[in-house]
């Protein structure tokens, strides 16, 4: 764009530029002396002449020539420079009056006086008004001067009078004392060095002002002559360069203003120090000069600021225009491409599934295109906003906005028209499918009517009713008028579709003709049965001779007939099932519901497959577009030092994840496309492979930290540009984490629509497994954050649970004060429950972003699960439970955030202790068998949980897909009957998963407490020993056949039952009932050590079957 266009668009800018130029010229063209004080500073310092600032009676400036012995030795050039400079300082008005010269030669000789006066008269460059000479004061020299002056008067003839003065008082007659310096008997304050300093500063400031004005003028000229670029990048560069130069110009301008204000303050300093100080005319002139320069500088700055504001606005509007034009070109290209695609999208489909697929493709295309359409509309609104803001290029912006609006409207119209055609096609194909289905079901009905039943009158009438009932359904499922179809669907009927409609209609007519013939035959049979009639039912082989081919069969093979094809297709099996249900009087609502659920299942399956394919493609794109490029020598120069050899950290095991999904899992899912309800098996079969996500998630914090350090690396920007990705790499590195969490949502949806299907159990199990993996991944992320633990965490077994709790400690061996204080001040601890230990850690929040904000855990202590017991309920708080260690030497009161969390932890700890008990018993039985060198102790599986029984029961549990630690698999829920019934004992137990209110949990196995059994090397259930026993385990749950007990009660054993239950009599209340033998302790004898759990005072024990007998560890009541 040329300068003329700039002038046309920016007349106000031009006017401001002229104003700025005028201000600068005013400064530049003001009278500045040809000589500066700085140039002749050494000459001025000699002080053979000075301008004191004094004035004569008429205001003429006074130049003083003090007594200077070496006056005759001053070179003419120096003398001329000083005279020229001094006479240039007063204003033109004062200088026009004429100068008064005061020549002080009181200490000199007449010869010198004469030479000085003659030299001054010959070289003085300005007008002279009066010359006053103080002649020598010595008698001889004064007498000589009088005589010589009289005889040499002609030598002193000048344009102005020369007055020879004998004394200073005579001088005061010509010039007032206030205008003379002290050495001339006056009172004028004059300091030559200060005067010289002020003059140098003023002239330096004047030069600075001139240079600043020149700089602004040059910069303004450059701005005014700048051509507006035609692209965004160049316009941005020009705006940036001009802004930078403007800032530099403003900086120089501010520096000049600061310098001027400093000089003005220095000139005013004497007056500020003393109000009585008098200011001479030269000082006043100096102040006026500085003030004038400052005022002009301020005016120039204001004009420049106004000019820059307009120029900047012009450049910013130009940049907005270039952005708009660039966006317009991009959007128009995209919209044109989209319009070409939609114009080429003319297929209306050849089947119902095809049309549905086309509609899906159209919807997908519209969704993808919506981004471009939205951008076009936003760009149009942006253009309208520019017009409203009075942009200079309105004539260029307005047509583009209208074109964008037209393109968007045209595209939306085409999409709507295309969807309308496909909707019509879908409607027609649905009608054709219904007609074909009706024909196929009718053919199957004719073929399936039993021949023998039609021989009787009742059978014929029943068959006739079936046919009539079926024909009634034709009103809804048949094509009624062919011409009407042609007219209604004319817009989509191409040659292929027209032939298809005709063939379906022909098949429909052929089917109706067959029904009419069968109907006529059956009517005759039903009305007239004079002799046996053997009606022949059409067989499938005969049906293949029908002249009406099936459209579905016609599309696959022209040689196959519709009836034959119908008998081989699945829909006929469904039709047969539906006809059977109809004959049994059932409604069709169940079938419709199933079909609806099947459609929903297919929808979920399609979403699973589509997202899986997209996920695989995204992983491949990242691996090829980023990871592989890190090894590309051509890209090596773009990789920063911190990123080199860090590919494994940045991408983790993404390649392993990609190969698993691409080669294995995606193919498994595609094999289930016809049976979506069976997709759960795919997940179950590949559940081990899904463990690779745990490794990826554990590496994610390192990957994200590396990304934050190197995200601005040119390598990533170049790769993103090549891939045309709108999102940066970190968004794609998050895809595996998002994908593993997406599966459980899809499985939930599939399970919701597959409740009564064959694969429902597999889906439920797959969902549980995926949730388990997510929990394991989450737990592992916390586990790797533990610091300070010396051992190997993997040695502690599987991590079962983790969470934050409030913890109180109560140690028997602790200091009393510490123990009392601990009861009131809980510690905040994060607990990690492993199979072999429970860890106590302190949670520390970290500062940072992303994964760096994740907390870390400082290890504090751990408890070995082999020496741990729990008390489920703590009085006063439903969220508390106890973990105690080494027979309550150490007690930890744990408060969970909610009762539900507490229950989950108690149940999990109970499982761990029970599994330890089971393993301990099996190990003890194995040792006993080895020591006895004999067969195992006889123990019926119905009464004793022996190793073999346990194995069988565990196997049964596995078959039932229950927790192998649960005892529900091999015990019944009913209590044994009292012994007086004589029917023996039934198995009894309570599930480990029972709620706390139950109060009846037990190990369901008898515990050894007899030292005799150990000495004999035998291990088995507790044997009945007549006598009295003490209750060591509370059991307050009382039923019709059970006896409630408290610790310390005395009971007497009446009879031994099965499964470790004894029938006892309470010696205090005389009540009788069944109790667990494990809750009793004989008053005499030894018993083995135990691990215990308690609930409301009830102790749950996992006994340690050790060779050495030990004392029972009974917990203290809470």
PDB file of C-alpha atoms in Angstrom, residues 314-560:
ATOM      1  CA  UNK A 314      -3.589   2.559  12.129  1.00  0.00           C
ATOM      2  CA  UNK A 315      -1.071  -0.287  12.425  1.00  0.00           C
ATOM      3  CA  UNK A 316      -3.264  -2.242  14.842  1.00  0.00           C
ATOM      4  CA  UNK A 317      -6.222  -1.907  12.493  1.00  0.00           C
ATOM      5  CA  UNK A 318      -3.986  -3.055   9.675  1.00  0.00           C
ATOM      6  CA  UNK A 319      -2.937  -6.090  11.740  1.00  0.00           C
ATOM      7  CA  UNK A 320      -6.592  -6.848  12.523  1.00  0.00           C
ATOM      8  CA  UNK A 321      -7.379  -6.618   8.824  1.00  0.00           C
ATOM      9  CA  UNK A 322      -4.513  -8.957   7.892  1.00  0.00           C
ATOM     10  CA  UNK A 323      -5.644 -11.476  10.535  1.00  0.00           C
ATOM     11  CA  UNK A 324      -9.183 -11.244   9.206  1.00  0.00           C
ATOM     12  CA  UNK A 325      -8.060 -11.682   5.598  1.00  0.00           C
ATOM     13  CA  UNK A 326      -5.848 -14.655   6.476  1.00  0.00           C
ATOM     14  CA  UNK A 327      -8.631 -16.307   8.455  1.00  0.00           C
ATOM     15  CA  UNK A 328     -11.049 -15.620   5.619  1.00  0.00           C
ATOM     16  CA  UNK A 329      -8.796 -17.349   3.102  1.00  0.00           C
ATOM     17  CA  UNK A 330      -8.344 -20.385   5.347  1.00  0.00           C
ATOM     18  CA  UNK A 331     -12.028 -20.687   6.238  1.00  0.00           C
ATOM     19  CA  UNK A 332     -13.159 -20.168   2.658  1.00  0.00           C
ATOM     20  CA  UNK A 333     -10.815 -22.917   1.458  1.00  0.00           C
ATOM     21  CA  UNK A 334     -12.152 -25.264   4.127  1.00  0.00           C
ATOM     22  CA  UNK A 335     -15.799 -24.436   3.398  1.00  0.00           C
ATOM     23  CA  UNK A 336     -15.260 -24.866  -0.338  1.00  0.00           C
ATOM     24  CA  UNK A 337     -13.709 -28.271   0.282  1.00  0.00           C
ATOM     25  CA  UNK A 338     -16.586 -29.253   2.556  1.00  0.00           C
ATOM     26  CA  UNK A 339     -19.120 -28.092  -0.018  1.00  0.00           C
ATOM     27  CA  UNK A 340     -17.423 -30.200  -2.677  1.00  0.00           C
ATOM     28  CA  UNK A 341     -17.544 -33.230  -0.397  1.00  0.00           C
ATOM     29  CA  UNK A 342     -21.216 -32.775   0.420  1.00  0.00           C
ATOM     30  CA  UNK A 343     -21.970 -32.244  -3.265  1.00  0.00           C
ATOM     31  CA  UNK A 344     -20.268 -35.549  -4.068  1.00  0.00           C
ATOM     32  CA  UNK A 345     -22.178 -37.266  -1.271  1.00  0.00           C
ATOM     33  CA  UNK A 346     -25.098 -38.439  -3.451  1.00  0.00           C
ATOM     34  CA  UNK A 347     -25.523 -42.077  -2.428  1.00  0.00           C
ATOM     35  CA  UNK A 348     -28.950 -42.832  -0.903  1.00  0.00           C
ATOM     36  CA  UNK A 349     -28.100 -46.398   0.178  1.00  0.00           C
ATOM     37  CA  UNK A 350     -29.083 -49.836  -1.044  1.00  0.00           C
ATOM     38  CA  UNK A 351     -30.250 -51.312   2.264  1.00  0.00           C
ATOM     39  CA  UNK A 352     -31.478 -50.274   5.659  1.00  0.00           C
ATOM     40  CA  UNK A 353     -28.082 -50.884   7.274  1.00  0.00           C
ATOM     41  CA  UNK A 354     -26.374 -48.982   4.477  1.00  0.00           C
ATOM     42  CA  UNK A 355     -28.638 -45.972   4.915  1.00  0.00           C
ATOM     43  CA  UNK A 356     -28.088 -46.025   8.661  1.00  0.00           C
ATOM     44  CA  UNK A 357     -24.365 -46.103   8.021  1.00  0.00           C
ATOM     45  CA  UNK A 358     -24.669 -43.173   5.599  1.00  0.00           C
ATOM     46  CA  UNK A 359     -26.633 -41.187   8.173  1.00  0.00           C
ATOM     47  CA  UNK A 360     -23.978 -41.922  10.736  1.00  0.00           C
ATOM     48  CA  UNK A 361     -21.289 -40.807   8.292  1.00  0.00           C
ATOM     49  CA  UNK A 362     -23.254 -37.636   7.557  1.00  0.00           C
ATOM     50  CA  UNK A 363     -23.613 -36.891  11.266  1.00  0.00           C
ATOM     51  CA  UNK A 364     -19.921 -37.506  11.794  1.00  0.00           C
ATOM     52  CA  UNK A 365     -19.073 -35.274   8.815  1.00  0.00           C
ATOM     53  CA  UNK A 366     -21.345 -32.541  10.158  1.00  0.00           C
ATOM     54  CA  UNK A 367     -19.746 -32.749  13.606  1.00  0.00           C
ATOM     55  CA  UNK A 368     -16.269 -32.485  12.144  1.00  0.00           C
ATOM     56  CA  UNK A 369     -17.360 -29.670   9.862  1.00  0.00           C
ATOM     57  CA  UNK A 370     -19.000 -27.770  12.701  1.00  0.00           C
ATOM     58  CA  UNK A 371     -15.581 -26.564  13.804  1.00  0.00           C
ATOM     59  CA  UNK A 372     -14.981 -24.861  10.464  1.00  0.00           C
ATOM     60  CA  UNK A 373     -18.543 -23.519  10.316  1.00  0.00           C
ATOM     61  CA  UNK A 374     -18.315 -22.142  13.831  1.00  0.00           C
ATOM     62  CA  UNK A 375     -14.993 -20.539  12.968  1.00  0.00           C
ATOM     63  CA  UNK A 376     -16.497 -18.971   9.849  1.00  0.00           C
ATOM     64  CA  UNK A 377     -19.426 -17.531  11.809  1.00  0.00           C
ATOM     65  CA  UNK A 378     -17.063 -16.275  14.512  1.00  0.00           C
ATOM     66  CA  UNK A 379     -14.897 -14.667  11.839  1.00  0.00           C
ATOM     67  CA  UNK A 380     -17.947 -12.993  10.350  1.00  0.00           C
ATOM     68  CA  UNK A 381     -18.870 -11.598  13.771  1.00  0.00           C
ATOM     69  CA  UNK A 382     -15.287 -10.426  14.176  1.00  0.00           C
ATOM     70  CA  UNK A 383     -15.562  -8.564  10.876  1.00  0.00           C
ATOM     71  CA  UNK A 384     -18.828  -6.957  11.967  1.00  0.00           C
ATOM     72  CA  UNK A 385     -17.123  -5.841  15.159  1.00  0.00           C
ATOM     73  CA  UNK A 386     -14.338  -4.233  13.132  1.00  0.00           C
ATOM     74  CA  UNK A 387     -16.920  -2.377  11.084  1.00  0.00           C
ATOM     75  CA  UNK A 388     -18.672  -1.155  14.234  1.00  0.00           C
ATOM     76  CA  UNK A 389     -15.318   0.059  15.574  1.00  0.00           C
ATOM     77  CA  UNK A 390     -14.961   2.257  12.455  1.00  0.00           C
ATOM     78  CA  UNK A 391     -12.157   0.342  10.826  1.00  0.00           C
ATOM     79  CA  UNK A 392     -10.586   2.131   7.894  1.00  0.00           C
ATOM     80  CA  UNK A 393     -11.101  -0.880   5.550  1.00  0.00           C
ATOM     81  CA  UNK A 394     -14.875  -1.227   5.886  1.00  0.00           C
ATOM     82  CA  UNK A 395     -15.306  -1.571   2.119  1.00  0.00           C
ATOM     83  CA  UNK A 396     -13.027  -4.610   2.141  1.00  0.00           C
ATOM     84  CA  UNK A 397     -14.383  -6.282   5.301  1.00  0.00           C
ATOM     85  CA  UNK A 398     -18.121  -6.030   4.659  1.00  0.00           C
ATOM     86  CA  UNK A 399     -18.233  -8.142   1.426  1.00  0.00           C
ATOM     87  CA  UNK A 400     -16.130 -10.856   3.052  1.00  0.00           C
ATOM     88  CA  UNK A 401     -18.503 -11.036   6.032  1.00  0.00           C
ATOM     89  CA  UNK A 402     -21.450 -11.442   3.693  1.00  0.00           C
ATOM     90  CA  UNK A 403     -19.633 -14.148   1.726  1.00  0.00           C
ATOM     91  CA  UNK A 404     -18.806 -16.072   4.900  1.00  0.00           C
ATOM     92  CA  UNK A 405     -22.429 -15.906   6.022  1.00  0.00           C
ATOM     93  CA  UNK A 406     -23.561 -17.095   2.599  1.00  0.00           C
ATOM     94  CA  UNK A 407     -21.120 -20.036   2.613  1.00  0.00           C
ATOM     95  CA  UNK A 408     -22.233 -21.124   6.091  1.00  0.00           C
ATOM     96  CA  UNK A 409     -25.914 -20.889   5.200  1.00  0.00           C
ATOM     97  CA  UNK A 410     -25.351 -22.772   1.945  1.00  0.00           C
ATOM     98  CA  UNK A 411     -23.464 -25.543   3.702  1.00  0.00           C
ATOM     99  CA  UNK A 412     -26.153 -25.852   6.406  1.00  0.00           C
ATOM    100  CA  UNK A 413     -28.828 -25.989   3.695  1.00  0.00           C
ATOM    101  CA  UNK A 414     -26.959 -28.738   1.846  1.00  0.00           C
ATOM    102  CA  UNK A 415     -26.536 -30.743   5.043  1.00  0.00           C
ATOM    103  CA  UNK A 416     -30.244 -30.385   5.827  1.00  0.00           C
ATOM    104  CA  UNK A 417     -31.204 -31.359   2.289  1.00  0.00           C
ATOM    105  CA  UNK A 418     -28.896 -34.345   2.361  1.00  0.00           C
ATOM    106  CA  UNK A 419     -30.249 -35.497   5.717  1.00  0.00           C
ATOM    107  CA  UNK A 420     -33.771 -35.144   4.385  1.00  0.00           C
ATOM    108  CA  UNK A 421     -32.952 -37.400   1.417  1.00  0.00           C
ATOM    109  CA  UNK A 422     -31.334 -39.993   3.644  1.00  0.00           C
ATOM    110  CA  UNK A 423     -34.256 -39.848   6.059  1.00  0.00           C
ATOM    111  CA  UNK A 424     -36.581 -40.498   3.126  1.00  0.00           C
ATOM    112  CA  UNK A 425     -34.348 -43.367   2.046  1.00  0.00           C
ATOM    113  CA  UNK A 426     -34.336 -44.734   5.587  1.00  0.00           C
ATOM    114  CA  UNK A 427     -38.114 -44.544   5.671  1.00  0.00           C
ATOM    115  CA  UNK A 428     -38.433 -46.346   2.331  1.00  0.00           C
ATOM    116  CA  UNK A 429     -35.935 -49.066   3.214  1.00  0.00           C
ATOM    117  CA  UNK A 430     -37.641 -49.581   6.571  1.00  0.00           C
ATOM    118  CA  UNK A 431     -40.917 -50.062   4.702  1.00  0.00           C
ATOM    119  CA  UNK A 432     -39.252 -52.500   2.289  1.00  0.00           C
ATOM    120  CA  UNK A 433     -37.635 -54.400   5.150  1.00  0.00           C
ATOM    121  CA  UNK A 434     -40.977 -54.679   6.942  1.00  0.00           C
ATOM    122  CA  UNK A 435     -42.594 -55.973   3.760  1.00  0.00           C
ATOM    123  CA  UNK A 436     -39.805 -58.486   3.213  1.00  0.00           C
ATOM    124  CA  UNK A 437     -39.976 -59.617   6.809  1.00  0.00           C
ATOM    125  CA  UNK A 438     -43.741 -60.007   6.550  1.00  0.00           C
ATOM    126  CA  UNK A 439     -43.349 -62.080   3.398  1.00  0.00           C
ATOM    127  CA  UNK A 440     -40.642 -64.270   4.953  1.00  0.00           C
ATOM    128  CA  UNK A 441     -42.675 -64.850   8.103  1.00  0.00           C
ATOM    129  CA  UNK A 442     -45.720 -65.687   5.986  1.00  0.00           C
ATOM    130  CA  UNK A 443     -43.788 -68.202   3.902  1.00  0.00           C
ATOM    131  CA  UNK A 444     -42.438 -69.770   7.057  1.00  0.00           C
ATOM    132  CA  UNK A 445     -45.946 -69.923   8.508  1.00  0.00           C
ATOM    133  CA  UNK A 446     -47.242 -71.745   5.448  1.00  0.00           C
ATOM    134  CA  UNK A 447     -44.309 -74.134   5.541  1.00  0.00           C
ATOM    135  CA  UNK A 448     -44.635 -74.851   9.253  1.00  0.00           C
ATOM    136  CA  UNK A 449     -48.367 -75.656   9.409  1.00  0.00           C
ATOM    137  CA  UNK A 450     -48.658 -79.392  10.336  1.00  0.00           C
ATOM    138  CA  UNK A 451     -50.266 -81.467   7.612  1.00  0.00           C
ATOM    139  CA  UNK A 452     -51.880 -84.058   9.859  1.00  0.00           C
ATOM    140  CA  UNK A 453     -53.745 -81.486  11.910  1.00  0.00           C
ATOM    141  CA  UNK A 454     -55.236 -79.893   8.821  1.00  0.00           C
ATOM    142  CA  UNK A 455     -56.993 -83.185   7.952  1.00  0.00           C
ATOM    143  CA  UNK A 456     -59.568 -82.607  10.662  1.00  0.00           C
ATOM    144  CA  UNK A 457     -62.161 -79.900  10.609  1.00  0.00           C
ATOM    145  CA  UNK A 458     -60.845 -78.387  13.839  1.00  0.00           C
ATOM    146  CA  UNK A 459     -57.279 -78.431  12.551  1.00  0.00           C
ATOM    147  CA  UNK A 460     -58.283 -76.784   9.316  1.00  0.00           C
ATOM    148  CA  UNK A 461     -60.201 -74.093  11.183  1.00  0.00           C
ATOM    149  CA  UNK A 462     -57.229 -73.484  13.468  1.00  0.00           C
ATOM    150  CA  UNK A 463     -54.868 -73.190  10.484  1.00  0.00           C
ATOM    151  CA  UNK A 464     -57.353 -70.918   8.768  1.00  0.00           C
ATOM    152  CA  UNK A 465     -57.476 -68.668  11.846  1.00  0.00           C
ATOM    153  CA  UNK A 466     -53.669 -68.475  11.856  1.00  0.00           C
ATOM    154  CA  UNK A 467     -53.646 -67.406   8.233  1.00  0.00           C
ATOM    155  CA  UNK A 468     -56.417 -64.848   8.693  1.00  0.00           C
ATOM    156  CA  UNK A 469     -54.689 -63.441  11.748  1.00  0.00           C
ATOM    157  CA  UNK A 470     -51.440 -63.153   9.863  1.00  0.00           C
ATOM    158  CA  UNK A 471     -53.121 -61.460   6.901  1.00  0.00           C
ATOM    159  CA  UNK A 472     -54.517 -58.846   9.286  1.00  0.00           C
ATOM    160  CA  UNK A 473     -50.955 -57.795  10.096  1.00  0.00           C
ATOM    161  CA  UNK A 474     -50.368 -57.015   6.429  1.00  0.00           C
ATOM    162  CA  UNK A 475     -52.100 -53.647   6.699  1.00  0.00           C
ATOM    163  CA  UNK A 476     -49.208 -52.329   8.769  1.00  0.00           C
ATOM    164  CA  UNK A 477     -46.342 -54.181   7.107  1.00  0.00           C
ATOM    165  CA  UNK A 478     -47.221 -54.306   3.400  1.00  0.00           C
ATOM    166  CA  UNK A 479     -46.676 -51.865   0.562  1.00  0.00           C
ATOM    167  CA  UNK A 480     -50.185 -50.682  -0.175  1.00  0.00           C
ATOM    168  CA  UNK A 481     -49.938 -48.687  -3.430  1.00  0.00           C
ATOM    169  CA  UNK A 482     -46.926 -48.827  -5.697  1.00  0.00           C
ATOM    170  CA  UNK A 483     -47.766 -45.555  -7.465  1.00  0.00           C
ATOM    171  CA  UNK A 484     -48.012 -43.808  -4.149  1.00  0.00           C
ATOM    172  CA  UNK A 485     -44.526 -45.048  -3.263  1.00  0.00           C
ATOM    173  CA  UNK A 486     -43.219 -43.779  -6.602  1.00  0.00           C
ATOM    174  CA  UNK A 487     -44.712 -40.358  -6.012  1.00  0.00           C
ATOM    175  CA  UNK A 488     -43.736 -40.016  -2.356  1.00  0.00           C
ATOM    176  CA  UNK A 489     -40.124 -41.146  -2.808  1.00  0.00           C
ATOM    177  CA  UNK A 490     -39.503 -39.763  -6.259  1.00  0.00           C
ATOM    178  CA  UNK A 491     -36.610 -37.620  -5.034  1.00  0.00           C
ATOM    179  CA  UNK A 492     -34.493 -40.643  -4.064  1.00  0.00           C
ATOM    180  CA  UNK A 493     -35.624 -43.334  -6.513  1.00  0.00           C
ATOM    181  CA  UNK A 494     -32.700 -44.186  -8.750  1.00  0.00           C
ATOM    182  CA  UNK A 495     -32.694 -47.151 -11.122  1.00  0.00           C
ATOM    183  CA  UNK A 496     -31.358 -49.695  -8.596  1.00  0.00           C
ATOM    184  CA  UNK A 497     -33.723 -48.621  -5.857  1.00  0.00           C
ATOM    185  CA  UNK A 498     -36.659 -48.622  -8.277  1.00  0.00           C
ATOM    186  CA  UNK A 499     -35.919 -52.212  -9.288  1.00  0.00           C
ATOM    187  CA  UNK A 500     -35.593 -53.169  -5.643  1.00  0.00           C
ATOM    188  CA  UNK A 501     -39.017 -51.687  -4.835  1.00  0.00           C
ATOM    189  CA  UNK A 502     -40.564 -53.542  -7.744  1.00  0.00           C
ATOM    190  CA  UNK A 503     -39.084 -56.879  -6.714  1.00  0.00           C
ATOM    191  CA  UNK A 504     -40.246 -56.454  -3.121  1.00  0.00           C
ATOM    192  CA  UNK A 505     -43.719 -55.615  -4.361  1.00  0.00           C
ATOM    193  CA  UNK A 506     -43.694 -58.672  -6.641  1.00  0.00           C
ATOM    194  CA  UNK A 507     -42.675 -60.868  -3.735  1.00  0.00           C
ATOM    195  CA  UNK A 508     -45.434 -59.361  -1.619  1.00  0.00           C
ATOM    196  CA  UNK A 509     -48.033 -60.123  -4.321  1.00  0.00           C
ATOM    197  CA  UNK A 510     -46.728 -63.678  -4.752  1.00  0.00           C
ATOM    198  CA  UNK A 511     -46.903 -64.228  -0.986  1.00  0.00           C
ATOM    199  CA  UNK A 512     -50.474 -62.898  -0.838  1.00  0.00           C
ATOM    200  CA  UNK A 513     -51.440 -65.175  -3.747  1.00  0.00           C
ATOM    201  CA  UNK A 514     -50.019 -68.193  -1.891  1.00  0.00           C
ATOM    202  CA  UNK A 515     -52.000 -67.259   1.216  1.00  0.00           C
ATOM    203  CA  UNK A 516     -55.194 -66.824  -0.767  1.00  0.00           C
ATOM    204  CA  UNK A 517     -54.783 -70.279  -2.340  1.00  0.00           C
ATOM    205  CA  UNK A 518     -54.079 -71.871   1.039  1.00  0.00           C
ATOM    206  CA  UNK A 519     -56.979 -69.952   2.560  1.00  0.00           C
ATOM    207  CA  UNK A 520     -59.362 -71.237  -0.112  1.00  0.00           C
ATOM    208  CA  UNK A 521     -58.209 -74.827   0.379  1.00  0.00           C
ATOM    209  CA  UNK A 522     -58.574 -74.624   4.174  1.00  0.00           C
ATOM    210  CA  UNK A 523     -62.044 -73.151   3.870  1.00  0.00           C
ATOM    211  CA  UNK A 524     -63.117 -76.140   1.808  1.00  0.00           C
ATOM    212  CA  UNK A 525     -61.588 -78.512   4.350  1.00  0.00           C
ATOM    213  CA  UNK A 526     -63.241 -76.738   7.250  1.00  0.00           C
ATOM    214  CA  UNK A 527     -66.668 -76.640   5.583  1.00  0.00           C
ATOM    215  CA  UNK A 528     -66.772 -80.162   4.061  1.00  0.00           C
ATOM    216  CA  UNK A 529     -65.258 -83.253   5.673  1.00  0.00           C
ATOM    217  CA  UNK A 530     -67.096 -86.079   3.864  1.00  0.00           C
ATOM    218  CA  UNK A 531     -63.951 -88.046   3.324  1.00  0.00           C
ATOM    219  CA  UNK A 532     -60.438 -87.830   4.575  1.00  0.00           C
ATOM    220  CA  UNK A 533     -58.518 -85.181   2.849  1.00  0.00           C
ATOM    221  CA  UNK A 534     -54.770 -85.059   2.822  1.00  0.00           C
ATOM    222  CA  UNK A 535     -53.836 -81.401   2.311  1.00  0.00           C
ATOM    223  CA  UNK A 536     -50.284 -80.997   1.145  1.00  0.00           C
ATOM    224  CA  UNK A 537     -48.265 -78.413   2.952  1.00  0.00           C
ATOM    225  CA  UNK A 538     -45.611 -76.639   0.904  1.00  0.00           C
ATOM    226  CA  UNK A 539     -42.196 -77.946   1.717  1.00  0.00           C
ATOM    227  CA  UNK A 540     -39.079 -75.816   1.683  1.00  0.00           C
ATOM    228  CA  UNK A 541     -37.942 -77.524  -1.525  1.00  0.00           C
ATOM    229  CA  UNK A 542     -41.211 -76.616  -3.210  1.00  0.00           C
ATOM    230  CA  UNK A 543     -41.043 -73.089  -1.928  1.00  0.00           C
ATOM    231  CA  UNK A 544     -37.843 -72.506  -3.820  1.00  0.00           C
ATOM    232  CA  UNK A 545     -39.872 -72.649  -7.018  1.00  0.00           C
ATOM    233  CA  UNK A 546     -41.761 -69.499  -6.145  1.00  0.00           C
ATOM    234  CA  UNK A 547     -41.599 -66.893  -8.935  1.00  0.00           C
ATOM    235  CA  UNK A 548     -40.992 -64.070  -6.479  1.00  0.00           C
ATOM    236  CA  UNK A 549     -37.330 -63.782  -5.561  1.00  0.00           C
ATOM    237  CA  UNK A 550     -36.372 -62.370  -2.180  1.00  0.00           C
ATOM    238  CA  UNK A 551     -34.767 -58.943  -2.404  1.00  0.00           C
ATOM    239  CA  UNK A 552     -32.317 -59.893   0.319  1.00  0.00           C
ATOM    240  CA  UNK A 553     -31.423 -63.031  -1.565  1.00  0.00           C
ATOM    241  CA  UNK A 554     -31.399 -61.184  -4.893  1.00  0.00           C
ATOM    242  CA  UNK A 555     -28.666 -58.904  -3.590  1.00  0.00           C
ATOM    243  CA  UNK A 556     -26.467 -61.785  -2.553  1.00  0.00           C
ATOM    244  CA  UNK A 557     -27.263 -64.276  -5.294  1.00  0.00           C
ATOM    245  CA  UNK A 558     -29.698 -63.951  -8.170  1.00  0.00           C
ATOM    246  CA  UNK A 559     -30.102 -67.723  -8.393  1.00  0.00           C
ATOM    247  CA  UNK A 560     -31.517 -68.174  -4.866  1.00  0.00           C
TER     248      UNK A 560
END
